[in-house]
Amino acid sequence: MSVVPDTSRNGVDTDTMFATLDLIDAQPELAKFQFRATNHWIAGAHNRSTIKGFYAAGGEDTTRTGEFHLDAGEPAILLGSDTGPNPAEYLLHALAACLTTTIVYVAAARRVNLTSVESTLTGDMDVRGALGVDDEPRNGFERIEVSFRVTGDAAEEKLREVVERAQERSAVYDMVTNGVPVAVEVATD
Amino acid sequence: MSVVPDTSRNGVDTDTMFATLDLIDAQPELAKFQFRATNHWIAGAHNRSTIKGFYAAGGEDTTRTGEFHLDAGEPAILLGSDTGPNPAEYLLHALAACLTTTIVYVAAARRVNLTSVESTLTGDMDVRGALGVDDEPRNGFERIEVSFRVTGDAAEEKLREVVERAQERSAVYDMVTNGVPVAVEVATD
């Protein structure tokens, strides 16, 4: 007998989830979100992003009270001093985190109780591209491999369907596989 | 009169940088790198990545002694409890960090002393896609806007050329704008 109320599954309040989906379906203008990061250079490969404000559901968020600070770096072989994960490692984390959360939400919606979600991601890069030594290799990863282990109280087939649906809906998986238009503007004073 | 030795510019050891570029040019097999992240789900939108090991320059790295831990989350409106930046915000950070480090390295190579590099990134998303309410909006950001402010001891034109070259060489900028093949495999036991 489970002591978890029906409205919470995998740590997700499913009553709130379905109410949110109904609301956004009825008022699509509430679906316009904007996320943001500001970054400043510290020294060498060390820079830091601050993340707090975002726009959601018709207004500027007021619920997030604290700032998140993320430090980036490079290891010695890429001329840094390991002040943080490097940017490509952060991209792997973003992808892992988004697929995982989407798996958890999809499972909650489908009444699948998960017991574990673990993943290992690898990205292969020929650094001649990013270092400007050769124009042939691309700058970024040639490929990313994601290996998930997902367990829960459902048949293997159902667990696999949850992961497939998560790939179809993950925001970062979409961006990393399909790309996003990026506009860069520069001020110098 | 500067007291910074010629071999350090913007916190980058340029002697080591040029030696690294020469070595990789001479032995391209040393340019094969692999970066990695492992992630495990904690509860709801909370999951954590661990980042440490990587393959570089013909062998497994032994210089990075500590693990990095990155916590992801979602704000309340996306059914989380703000246990960390959300995955899409991490992607903005990855992009900001990579462009910034690439600007700093390109400037060092071109003998430009930078005094500041700051950026603000925004990503616009219609969350009906990722939430599965509507198939029309894409899951990820429709667009990302990056606004840089770069200052240093060079003419505006030279600073702009540094940023343009950084866009041409940034690993994460390449991946986010062009996409990367991602292979996902799943185990359920």
XYZ file of C-alpha atoms in Angstrom:
378
model
C 0.000 0.000 0.000
C 1.439 3.340 -1.020
C 1.399 6.259 1.402
C 2.084 8.740 -1.400
C -1.081 10.717 -2.184
C -2.471 10.346 -5.684
C -1.615 13.969 -6.386
C 2.142 13.404 -6.019
C 4.027 11.047 -8.280
C 7.819 11.028 -8.717
C 7.920 14.217 -6.655
C 5.643 15.984 -9.152
C 2.281 17.382 -8.024
C 0.171 15.891 -10.779
C -3.002 17.845 -9.864
C -1.029 21.051 -10.374
C 0.554 19.620 -13.533
C -2.775 18.806 -15.189
C -4.268 22.148 -14.054
C -1.268 23.945 -15.611
C -1.663 22.074 -18.885
C -5.416 22.873 -18.990
C -4.777 26.545 -18.254
C -2.127 26.888 -20.961
C -4.335 25.036 -23.423
C -7.173 27.484 -22.709
C -4.963 30.606 -22.681
C -2.011 29.989 -25.034
C -0.662 33.497 -24.434
C 0.374 32.305 -20.950
C 2.832 29.904 -22.611
C 5.254 32.694 -23.595
C 8.347 32.313 -21.405
C 11.738 33.989 -21.502
C 14.768 32.652 -19.647
C 17.964 34.655 -19.127
C 21.548 34.552 -18.007
C 24.106 37.280 -17.474
C 27.798 36.470 -17.558
C 30.994 38.312 -16.737
C 34.597 37.421 -17.395
C 36.871 37.031 -14.385
C 40.292 35.959 -15.805
C 41.499 33.567 -18.489
C 38.954 30.764 -18.919
C 37.152 31.719 -15.704
C 33.798 33.421 -16.109
C 30.606 33.410 -14.090
C 26.923 33.484 -14.959
C 24.172 34.811 -12.745
C 20.683 33.411 -13.240
C 17.539 34.640 -11.556
C 14.821 36.533 -13.403
C 12.535 35.089 -16.035
C 9.266 35.956 -17.713
C 6.437 33.436 -17.454
C 2.666 33.191 -17.732
C 2.035 36.833 -18.537
C 4.442 38.521 -16.159
C 7.884 38.746 -14.619
C 8.511 35.989 -12.090
C 8.486 36.980 -8.413
C 8.761 33.511 -6.860
C 12.475 32.879 -7.314
C 14.087 34.715 -4.456
C 17.763 33.799 -4.827
C 20.349 34.092 -7.587
C 22.172 31.085 -9.010
C 25.870 31.531 -9.773
C 27.647 29.226 -12.212
C 31.428 29.262 -12.643
C 32.965 28.037 -15.874
C 36.583 27.125 -16.542
C 38.879 24.918 -18.550
C 41.326 22.240 -17.461
C 45.069 22.892 -17.720
C 45.383 21.250 -21.129
C 42.942 23.842 -22.475
C 44.840 26.678 -20.771
C 42.637 27.106 -17.717
C 42.857 26.229 -14.032
C 39.675 24.173 -13.531
C 37.623 26.983 -12.022
C 34.518 25.060 -13.063
C 33.235 22.630 -15.684
C 34.012 23.802 -19.185
C 31.250 25.146 -21.435
C 30.922 21.924 -23.441
C 30.548 19.942 -20.199
C 27.822 22.391 -19.125
C 26.030 21.651 -22.394
C 26.146 17.905 -21.618
C 24.699 18.651 -18.179
C 21.924 20.794 -19.678
C 20.998 17.933 -21.998
C 21.125 15.291 -19.238
C 19.060 17.441 -16.871
C 16.390 18.266 -19.439
C 15.921 14.688 -20.637
C 15.799 13.482 -17.025
C 13.198 16.013 -15.888
C 11.119 15.339 -18.984
C 11.273 11.586 -18.307
C 10.135 12.212 -14.716
C 7.232 14.473 -15.789
C 6.086 12.176 -18.584
C 6.181 9.210 -16.191
C 4.144 11.157 -13.623
C 1.529 12.006 -16.248
C 1.339 8.332 -17.258
C 1.081 7.063 -13.647
C 4.460 5.379 -13.773
C 6.301 5.431 -10.439
C 10.023 5.691 -11.134
C 12.647 4.375 -8.764
C 15.779 5.644 -10.537
C 16.903 7.611 -13.565
C 20.639 7.649 -14.260
C 22.539 8.721 -17.339
C 26.030 8.975 -18.729
C 26.741 11.395 -21.573
C 29.829 11.603 -23.732
C 30.729 14.188 -26.352
C 33.534 13.621 -28.852
C 35.417 16.652 -30.101
C 38.388 17.213 -32.367
C 39.716 20.389 -30.759
C 41.561 21.485 -33.911
C 38.309 23.172 -34.896
C 37.709 25.262 -31.785
C 41.425 26.048 -31.435
C 41.545 27.338 -35.003
C 44.292 24.900 -36.066
C 42.263 23.342 -38.873
C 39.047 24.355 -40.632
C 37.971 20.768 -41.301
C 36.803 19.480 -37.894
C 33.720 21.262 -36.610
C 34.167 23.349 -33.457
C 31.675 21.466 -31.316
C 31.031 17.822 -30.538
C 30.941 15.540 -33.572
C 28.373 13.436 -31.723
C 26.846 13.045 -28.287
C 26.003 9.640 -26.841
C 23.471 9.384 -24.025
C 23.084 6.170 -22.054
C 20.062 6.031 -19.719
C 19.198 3.524 -17.040
C 15.565 3.957 -15.976
C 13.792 1.765 -13.425
C 10.258 1.873 -12.049
C 7.049 -0.058 -11.443
C 6.196 -0.528 -15.105
C 7.003 -3.006 -17.831
C 10.146 -2.435 -19.873
C 8.076 -1.454 -22.893
C 6.276 1.272 -20.946
C 9.529 2.634 -19.516
C 10.993 2.778 -23.031
C 7.904 4.647 -24.263
C 8.383 7.199 -21.479
C 11.975 7.846 -22.618
C 10.889 8.070 -26.272
C 8.191 10.592 -25.395
C 10.710 12.572 -23.344
C 13.013 12.806 -26.381
C 10.038 14.118 -28.379
C 9.334 16.848 -25.797
C 12.626 17.847 -24.174
C 13.465 21.515 -24.777
C 17.247 21.082 -24.627
C 17.213 17.862 -26.674
C 15.343 19.802 -29.377
C 17.856 22.659 -29.245
C 20.964 20.472 -29.208
C 19.789 18.197 -32.009
C 18.132 20.824 -34.234
C 19.926 24.041 -33.385
C 18.512 27.470 -32.520
C 18.868 30.825 -34.285
C 21.304 32.928 -32.227
C 21.687 36.677 -32.719
C 24.806 38.325 -31.292
C 25.191 42.057 -30.821
C 28.272 43.805 -29.497
C 28.929 47.081 -27.719
C 32.509 48.245 -27.143
C 32.117 51.195 -24.791
C 53.989 50.551 -18.396
C 52.592 47.087 -17.980
C 53.966 44.738 -15.340
C 52.261 41.738 -16.947
C 54.873 39.501 -18.625
C 54.563 39.070 -22.368
C 53.677 35.419 -21.893
C 50.476 36.192 -19.982
C 47.653 38.128 -21.584
C 44.082 38.237 -20.267
C 45.061 35.530 -17.790
C 46.076 33.205 -20.624
C 49.650 31.896 -20.869
C 50.241 32.706 -24.513
C 53.567 30.823 -24.728
C 51.740 27.679 -23.652
C 48.855 28.517 -25.990
C 51.038 28.826 -29.077
C 53.033 25.714 -28.077
C 49.753 23.785 -27.737
C 48.558 24.958 -31.153
C 51.898 23.970 -32.748
C 51.842 20.544 -31.094
C 48.270 19.792 -32.213
C 49.062 21.012 -35.695
C 52.027 18.623 -35.834
C 50.218 15.676 -34.213
C 46.506 15.944 -35.082
C 45.729 12.689 -33.245
C 46.302 14.600 -29.992
C 43.243 16.742 -30.817
C 40.767 13.945 -30.053
C 38.967 14.885 -26.830
C 35.967 13.393 -25.076
C 34.032 15.215 -22.373
C 31.503 13.499 -20.102
C 28.792 14.021 -17.538
C 26.876 11.578 -15.379
C 23.502 12.528 -13.966
C 21.097 11.039 -11.454
C 17.552 11.938 -10.598
C 16.823 13.042 -7.032
C 13.097 13.953 -6.972
C 10.700 15.820 -9.238
C 12.646 18.356 -11.316
C 15.743 17.980 -9.127
C 18.639 16.084 -10.637
C 22.398 16.363 -10.303
C 25.304 15.936 -12.690
C 28.811 14.936 -11.707
C 31.642 16.039 -13.997
C 35.265 15.028 -13.669
C 36.956 12.683 -16.103
C 37.760 13.442 -19.716
C 39.974 12.109 -22.471
C 42.490 14.487 -24.001
C 45.720 14.492 -25.983
C 46.091 10.736 -26.236
C 45.083 9.679 -22.741
C 42.713 9.926 -19.825
C 43.154 13.165 -17.891
C 44.867 12.962 -14.505
C 45.158 16.664 -13.713
C 41.586 17.372 -12.575
C 41.520 16.254 -8.978
C 38.010 17.238 -7.867
C 34.484 16.499 -9.083
C 32.087 19.235 -10.103
C 28.458 18.829 -9.034
C 25.678 20.682 -10.831
C 22.110 20.741 -9.516
C 19.240 21.366 -11.894
C 15.656 22.291 -11.044
C 12.600 24.149 -12.222
C 10.777 27.119 -10.709
C 7.345 26.597 -9.119
C 5.451 27.551 -12.288
C 7.164 24.611 -14.025
C 6.359 22.265 -11.123
C 9.713 22.357 -9.363
C 11.122 23.965 -6.221
C 14.088 25.930 -7.622
C 16.725 23.384 -6.649
C 18.951 24.903 -9.337
C 18.811 26.706 -12.676
C 16.618 24.886 -15.146
C 18.154 22.985 -18.078
C 17.399 25.724 -20.621
C 19.084 28.283 -18.361
C 22.119 25.980 -18.142
C 22.227 25.961 -21.942
C 22.291 29.788 -21.967
C 25.151 29.678 -19.459
C 27.059 27.154 -21.577
C 26.726 29.449 -24.590
C 27.715 32.587 -22.659
C 30.705 30.857 -21.078
C 31.999 29.413 -24.353
C 31.705 32.640 -26.316
C 33.361 34.542 -23.462
C 36.317 32.165 -23.120
C 36.757 32.113 -26.883
C 36.751 35.934 -26.982
C 39.398 35.981 -24.234
C 41.620 33.411 -26.002
C 41.287 35.049 -29.425
C 42.121 38.425 -27.887
C 45.181 36.942 -26.162
C 46.393 35.467 -29.447
C 45.939 38.837 -31.150
C 47.718 40.804 -28.376
C 44.560 42.597 -27.304
C 44.397 43.297 -23.571
C 40.783 43.081 -22.472
C 39.429 44.959 -19.498
C 35.899 43.518 -19.394
C 33.634 41.035 -21.139
C 29.995 41.054 -20.074
C 26.982 39.473 -21.691
C 23.254 39.102 -21.305
C 21.460 36.207 -22.980
C 17.747 35.710 -23.444
C 15.896 32.706 -24.813
C 12.244 32.891 -25.847
C 10.156 29.758 -25.489
C 6.511 28.900 -26.030
C 6.190 26.183 -23.395
C 3.188 24.566 -25.100
C 5.732 22.550 -27.085
C 7.766 21.108 -24.213
C 4.637 20.586 -22.088
C 3.005 18.630 -24.903
C -0.045 20.927 -25.083
C 0.453 21.787 -28.751
C 2.590 20.290 -31.517
C 3.079 23.609 -33.305
C 5.577 25.487 -31.110
C 8.993 23.856 -31.002
C 10.102 22.475 -27.638
C 13.191 24.625 -27.260
C 13.932 28.312 -27.585
C 12.562 29.949 -30.734
C 15.571 32.239 -30.685
C 18.462 33.246 -28.439
C 19.702 36.821 -28.247
C 23.200 37.526 -26.974
C 24.271 41.039 -26.076
C 28.000 41.504 -25.419
C 29.857 44.453 -23.971
C 33.586 44.074 -24.576
C 36.211 46.642 -23.575
C 39.993 46.650 -23.917
C 43.031 48.489 -25.212
C 42.139 48.197 -28.889
C 40.092 50.129 -31.398
C 36.397 49.310 -31.663
C 36.944 47.618 -35.022
C 39.559 45.270 -33.576
C 37.352 44.363 -30.610
C 34.491 43.589 -33.000
C 36.789 41.372 -35.080
C 37.724 39.451 -31.925
C 34.040 38.763 -31.185
C 33.385 37.748 -34.801
C 36.305 35.338 -34.748
C 35.059 33.913 -31.428
C 31.666 33.189 -33.015
C 33.491 31.366 -35.819
C 35.403 29.177 -33.335
C 33.233 28.679 -30.234
C 32.381 25.007 -29.652
C 29.045 25.654 -27.922
C 28.025 28.393 -30.371
C 28.572 25.863 -33.173
C 26.528 23.210 -31.375
C 23.662 25.510 -30.394
C 23.352 27.118 -33.810
C 23.960 24.026 -35.963
C 22.880 21.124 -33.779
C 24.705 17.891 -32.972
C 23.767 14.254 -33.683
C 22.606 12.744 -30.381
C 22.219 8.972 -29.892
C 20.148 7.799 -26.916
C 20.196 4.264 -25.584
C 18.109 2.964 -22.693
C 18.471 0.157 -20.183
C 15.584 -0.695 -17.862
C 17.116 -3.122 -15.410
